[in-house]
Amino acid sequence: MDFSPQAPPTAEAPFSLRGTGPDAVLLIHGFTSGPRSMRPWADALAAAGLTVSLPLLPGHGTSWHDLAGTPHAAWTRAVLAEFDALQRGHRHVFVAGLSMGGALALQLAARRDVAGVVVVNPGLTFADPAAHLAGVLRHVVASVPAIANDIALPGQDEGAYERTPVAAVHQLAGLFRDTRRALPRITAPVLVYRSRTDHVVPESSVRALRAGFSRRPAGLPPLTVVTLEESYHVATLDHDAGRIFDGSIGFFRTVAGAGRG
């Protein structure tokens, strides 16, 4: 199947579509970005017959000033509510996320009976050591340049904020911490797509994910990591997008066929 990224819709628009089958997928976008970065993936899943929900996270889709005042608990509550709504009407509910959305997807899997998880360049640690000082720096510096459009494919735009609020980086640190602690509680199978070249999320995030999974009881589904050779951080809009879309569809079908959930 050819799902090469096309010109995406506006970043602010959430997406939902009732599929023809009994299963659903909750897609979660990344930090300072929006549904635009995930919309081609949502379209591919919907074309495969899956019900898809791609919400707009609190503090996103407006201005970076709104994000500066949003606690990470608001992101967590939003994805929990969306998952619970999907679970009431579907046989299996999967969750998938990009970057911060990957952290939210993993934390959700530790708190709910998720059928399976797919994450793309999930964030669990910071590349810049200064991010750990955001709790102090936010009182001095309101924002820093954008973390956006780390994409190898020309002509793509994820629609992220033009500035990154330092207060929100402090909240992101809290989300990462809580998610790392929750990893041993995940019982669902997890598929990770990891770009060999990623200028946003460091390799220590994948090491943290592996370490968390190593503390799980024996006999649980494995963690599978697939390397993306041609894409940067926002791989859902990059050269390997079709590989992610096809691979996730196959993963969901395999898990659903095995009767999990």
Short mmCIF file of C-alpha atoms in Angstrom, two decimals:
data_model
loop_
_atom_site.label_atom_id
_atom_site.label_comp_id
_atom_site.label_asym_id
_atom_site.label_seq_id
_atom_site.Cartn_x
_atom_site.Cartn_y
_atom_site.Cartn_z
CA MET A 1 0.00 0.00 0.00
CA ASP A 2 1.32 3.47 -0.90
CA PHE A 3 0.75 6.03 1.86
CA SER A 4 3.30 8.65 0.83
CA PRO A 5 2.68 11.85 2.83
CA GLN A 6 0.71 14.51 0.99
CA ALA A 7 -0.02 18.11 1.95
CA PRO A 8 -1.47 17.75 5.47
CA PRO A 9 -4.57 19.49 6.85
CA THR A 10 -4.39 22.23 9.47
CA ALA A 11 -2.56 21.37 12.66
CA GLU A 12 -5.54 22.29 14.82
CA ALA A 13 -8.08 19.85 13.41
CA PRO A 14 -8.75 16.67 15.39
CA PHE A 15 -9.87 13.67 13.37
CA SER A 16 -12.24 10.80 14.05
CA LEU A 17 -13.87 8.24 11.80
CA ARG A 18 -16.01 5.22 12.53
CA GLY A 19 -14.46 2.20 10.81
CA THR A 20 -16.06 -0.81 9.20
CA GLY A 21 -14.47 -3.27 11.62
CA PRO A 22 -14.77 -3.94 15.35
CA ASP A 23 -11.39 -2.46 16.39
CA ALA A 24 -10.21 1.08 17.09
CA VAL A 25 -6.99 3.05 17.37
CA LEU A 26 -6.28 6.12 19.48
CA LEU A 27 -3.54 8.26 17.90
CA ILE A 28 -1.66 10.81 20.03
CA HIS A 29 0.38 13.68 18.59
CA GLY A 30 3.56 15.18 20.01
CA PHE A 31 4.65 18.14 22.12
CA THR A 32 3.85 21.62 20.67
CA SER A 33 2.54 19.94 17.51
CA GLY A 34 -0.96 18.78 16.57
CA PRO A 35 -3.02 16.27 14.61
CA ARG A 36 -1.43 17.39 11.34
CA SER A 37 1.68 15.32 12.13
CA MET A 38 -0.47 12.19 12.52
CA ARG A 39 -3.22 12.74 9.97
CA PRO A 40 -1.70 10.66 7.12
CA TRP A 41 -1.38 7.77 9.58
CA ALA A 42 -4.99 8.26 10.67
CA ASP A 43 -6.11 8.20 7.04
CA ALA A 44 -4.22 4.95 6.42
CA LEU A 45 -5.73 3.27 9.48
CA ALA A 46 -9.21 4.42 8.53
CA ALA A 47 -8.72 3.08 4.99
CA ALA A 48 -7.88 -0.28 6.58
CA GLY A 49 -11.28 -0.35 8.31
CA LEU A 50 -10.23 0.73 11.80
CA THR A 51 -12.11 3.29 13.84
CA VAL A 52 -9.67 6.14 14.43
CA SER A 53 -9.58 8.89 17.04
CA LEU A 54 -6.93 11.60 16.72
CA PRO A 55 -7.68 14.24 19.36
CA LEU A 56 -6.10 17.64 19.93
CA LEU A 57 -4.29 17.61 23.28
CA PRO A 58 -4.96 20.38 25.84
CA GLY A 59 -2.78 23.45 25.35
CA HIS A 60 -2.18 22.66 21.69
CA GLY A 61 -3.62 24.07 18.48
CA THR A 62 -3.92 27.64 19.79
CA SER A 63 -0.78 29.44 20.98
CA TRP A 64 2.29 28.49 22.96
CA HIS A 65 1.05 30.74 25.78
CA ASP A 66 -1.84 28.29 26.35
CA LEU A 67 0.57 25.38 26.49
CA ALA A 68 2.66 27.22 29.08
CA GLY A 69 -0.27 27.04 31.49
CA THR A 70 -1.22 23.41 30.87
CA PRO A 71 -0.23 20.72 33.41
CA HIS A 72 0.85 17.32 32.12
CA ALA A 73 -2.03 15.75 34.05
CA ALA A 74 -4.38 17.43 31.55
CA TRP A 75 -2.75 15.51 28.68
CA THR A 76 -3.04 12.28 30.60
CA ARG A 77 -6.69 12.86 31.48
CA ALA A 78 -7.52 13.66 27.87
CA VAL A 79 -6.09 10.43 26.47
CA LEU A 80 -7.63 8.34 29.26
CA ALA A 81 -11.07 9.81 28.53
CA GLU A 82 -10.68 9.22 24.80
CA PHE A 83 -9.55 5.63 25.31
CA ASP A 84 -12.42 4.89 27.70
CA ALA A 85 -14.91 6.23 25.15
CA LEU A 86 -13.45 4.01 22.42
CA GLN A 87 -13.35 0.97 24.64
CA ARG A 88 -17.08 1.14 25.32
CA GLY A 89 -17.88 0.41 21.68
CA HIS A 90 -15.05 -1.69 20.27
CA ARG A 91 -13.61 -5.18 20.58
CA HIS A 92 -9.95 -4.13 20.71
CA VAL A 93 -8.59 -0.64 21.26
CA PHE A 94 -4.99 0.07 20.29
CA VAL A 95 -2.99 3.18 21.03
CA ALA A 96 -0.22 4.82 19.02
CA GLY A 97 1.83 7.96 19.53
CA LEU A 98 4.65 10.12 18.23
CA SER A 99 7.31 11.62 20.52
CA MET A 100 5.48 12.94 23.63
CA GLY A 101 2.45 11.13 22.25
CA GLY A 102 4.51 7.96 22.56
CA ALA A 103 5.07 8.62 26.25
CA LEU A 104 1.34 9.21 26.72
CA ALA A 105 0.56 6.00 24.83
CA LEU A 106 2.92 3.99 27.02
CA GLN A 107 1.53 5.50 30.22
CA LEU A 108 -1.99 4.74 29.03
CA ALA A 109 -0.99 1.12 28.41
CA ALA A 110 0.18 0.91 32.01
CA ARG A 111 -3.21 2.13 33.27
CA ARG A 112 -5.73 0.54 30.91
CA ASP A 113 -6.30 -2.77 29.11
CA VAL A 114 -4.80 -1.62 25.82
CA ALA A 115 -4.71 -4.29 23.11
CA GLY A 116 -1.38 -3.14 21.68
CA VAL A 117 0.89 -0.12 21.38
CA VAL A 118 2.83 1.43 18.49
CA VAL A 119 5.14 4.35 19.23
CA VAL A 120 7.32 6.39 16.90
CA ASN A 121 10.44 7.99 18.40
CA PRO A 122 8.87 8.03 21.87
CA GLY A 123 10.17 10.64 24.26
CA LEU A 124 11.21 9.51 27.75
CA THR A 125 14.38 11.56 28.26
CA PHE A 126 15.79 14.88 27.05
CA ALA A 127 18.59 15.53 24.59
CA ASP A 128 19.39 18.93 26.14
CA PRO A 129 20.57 18.76 29.78
CA ALA A 130 19.16 22.28 30.31
CA ALA A 131 15.66 20.82 30.03
CA HIS A 132 16.09 19.39 33.51
CA LEU A 133 16.40 22.95 34.81
CA ALA A 134 13.15 24.10 33.20
CA GLY A 135 11.42 24.27 36.59
CA VAL A 136 13.80 27.08 37.54
CA LEU A 137 14.39 28.59 34.11
CA ARG A 138 10.66 29.10 33.48
CA HIS A 139 10.74 31.96 35.98
CA VAL A 140 13.44 33.68 33.94
CA VAL A 141 12.82 32.66 30.31
CA ALA A 142 9.26 32.29 29.01
CA SER A 143 10.06 30.45 25.79
CA VAL A 144 12.82 29.13 23.56
CA PRO A 145 12.99 28.50 19.79
CA ALA A 146 10.65 25.90 18.38
CA ILE A 147 11.27 22.17 18.42
CA ALA A 148 9.72 21.49 15.05
CA ASN A 149 9.96 19.95 11.61
CA ASP A 150 12.82 17.54 12.15
CA ILE A 151 11.89 15.89 8.84
CA ALA A 152 14.22 14.69 6.08
CA LEU A 153 11.53 14.76 3.38
CA PRO A 154 11.31 18.24 1.80
CA GLY A 155 8.05 20.16 1.84
CA GLN A 156 6.58 18.79 5.06
CA ASP A 157 5.32 20.87 7.99
CA GLU A 158 4.03 19.35 11.22
CA GLY A 159 2.38 22.61 12.26
CA ALA A 160 4.15 23.01 15.61
CA TYR A 161 4.23 26.18 17.68
CA GLU A 162 6.74 28.86 16.68
CA ARG A 163 8.05 28.92 20.27
CA THR A 164 8.45 26.28 22.98
CA PRO A 165 7.27 27.42 26.43
CA VAL A 166 9.80 26.58 29.14
CA ALA A 167 7.02 25.98 31.68
CA ALA A 168 5.65 23.26 29.39
CA VAL A 169 9.09 21.64 29.17
CA HIS A 170 8.95 21.39 32.96
CA GLN A 171 5.58 19.63 32.65
CA LEU A 172 7.02 17.36 29.97
CA ALA A 173 9.75 16.32 32.39
CA GLY A 174 7.06 15.26 34.84
CA LEU A 175 5.28 13.22 32.18
CA PHE A 176 8.54 11.50 31.20
CA ARG A 177 9.29 10.68 34.85
CA ASP A 178 5.83 9.24 35.49
CA THR A 179 5.94 7.21 32.29
CA ARG A 180 9.36 5.69 33.02
CA ARG A 181 8.06 4.58 36.42
CA ALA A 182 4.97 3.03 34.83
CA LEU A 183 6.75 0.97 32.15
CA PRO A 184 7.00 -2.28 34.18
CA ARG A 185 3.19 -2.34 34.46
CA ILE A 186 2.64 -2.59 30.69
CA THR A 187 1.33 -6.00 29.64
CA ALA A 188 0.41 -5.26 26.01
CA PRO A 189 2.72 -5.92 23.05
CA VAL A 190 4.66 -2.81 22.03
CA LEU A 191 6.11 -1.98 18.61
CA VAL A 192 8.62 0.87 18.46
CA TYR A 193 9.73 2.68 15.31
CA ARG A 194 13.02 4.43 15.95
CA SER A 195 14.75 6.75 13.49
CA ARG A 196 18.49 6.21 13.23
CA THR A 197 18.85 9.99 12.92
CA ASP A 198 16.68 11.93 15.37
CA HIS A 199 17.63 15.48 16.34
CA VAL A 200 14.91 15.78 19.02
CA VAL A 201 14.62 12.58 21.08
CA PRO A 202 17.91 11.00 22.22
CA GLU A 203 18.78 7.31 22.14
CA SER A 204 18.59 7.31 25.95
CA SER A 205 14.79 7.31 25.55
CA VAL A 206 14.91 3.90 23.89
CA ARG A 207 17.36 2.67 26.53
CA ALA A 208 14.94 3.83 29.24
CA LEU A 209 12.12 1.98 27.49
CA ARG A 210 14.14 -1.23 27.29
CA ALA A 211 15.16 -0.87 30.95
CA GLY A 212 11.55 -0.46 32.02
CA PHE A 213 10.47 -3.51 30.07
CA SER A 214 13.29 -5.56 31.58
CA ARG A 215 11.61 -5.13 34.97
CA ARG A 216 8.33 -6.72 33.84
CA PRO A 217 7.34 -10.26 34.87
CA ALA A 218 8.44 -13.06 32.57
CA GLY A 219 6.08 -14.32 29.88
CA LEU A 220 4.67 -10.99 28.70
CA PRO A 221 4.65 -9.94 25.02
CA PRO A 222 8.03 -8.61 23.87
CA LEU A 223 9.18 -5.13 23.00
CA THR A 224 9.97 -4.89 19.28
CA VAL A 225 12.14 -2.08 17.93
CA VAL A 226 12.29 -1.35 14.19
CA THR A 227 14.95 1.04 12.87
CA LEU A 228 13.99 3.70 10.33
CA GLU A 229 16.94 4.52 8.09
CA GLU A 230 15.57 7.39 6.00
CA SER A 231 13.54 9.52 8.42
CA TYR A 232 14.21 12.05 11.17
CA HIS A 233 12.10 12.64 14.27
CA VAL A 234 8.69 13.32 12.71
CA ALA A 235 8.80 10.02 10.84
CA THR A 236 5.03 9.99 10.28
CA LEU A 237 5.57 12.75 7.69
CA ASP A 238 8.89 11.45 6.40
CA HIS A 239 10.33 8.94 3.93
CA ASP A 240 9.47 5.93 6.12
CA ALA A 241 5.86 6.93 6.75
CA GLY A 242 4.41 4.22 4.52
CA ARG A 243 6.48 1.61 6.33
CA ILE A 244 5.09 2.80 9.66
CA PHE A 245 1.52 2.79 8.38
CA ASP A 246 1.67 -0.66 6.78
CA GLY A 247 3.60 -2.11 9.71
CA SER A 248 1.19 -0.79 12.32
CA ILE A 249 -1.83 -2.07 10.39
CA GLY A 250 -0.22 -5.50 10.18
CA PHE A 251 0.66 -5.39 13.88
CA PHE A 252 -2.89 -4.48 14.90
CA ARG A 253 -4.35 -7.24 12.72
CA THR A 254 -1.94 -9.83 14.13
CA VAL A 255 -2.71 -8.88 17.74
CA ALA A 256 -6.47 -8.77 17.11
CA GLY A 257 -6.30 -12.13 15.36
CA ALA A 258 -4.53 -13.61 18.37
CA GLY A 259 -7.53 -12.62 20.47
CA ARG A 260 -5.82 -10.24 22.86
CA GLY A 261 -7.92 -7.64 24.65
#
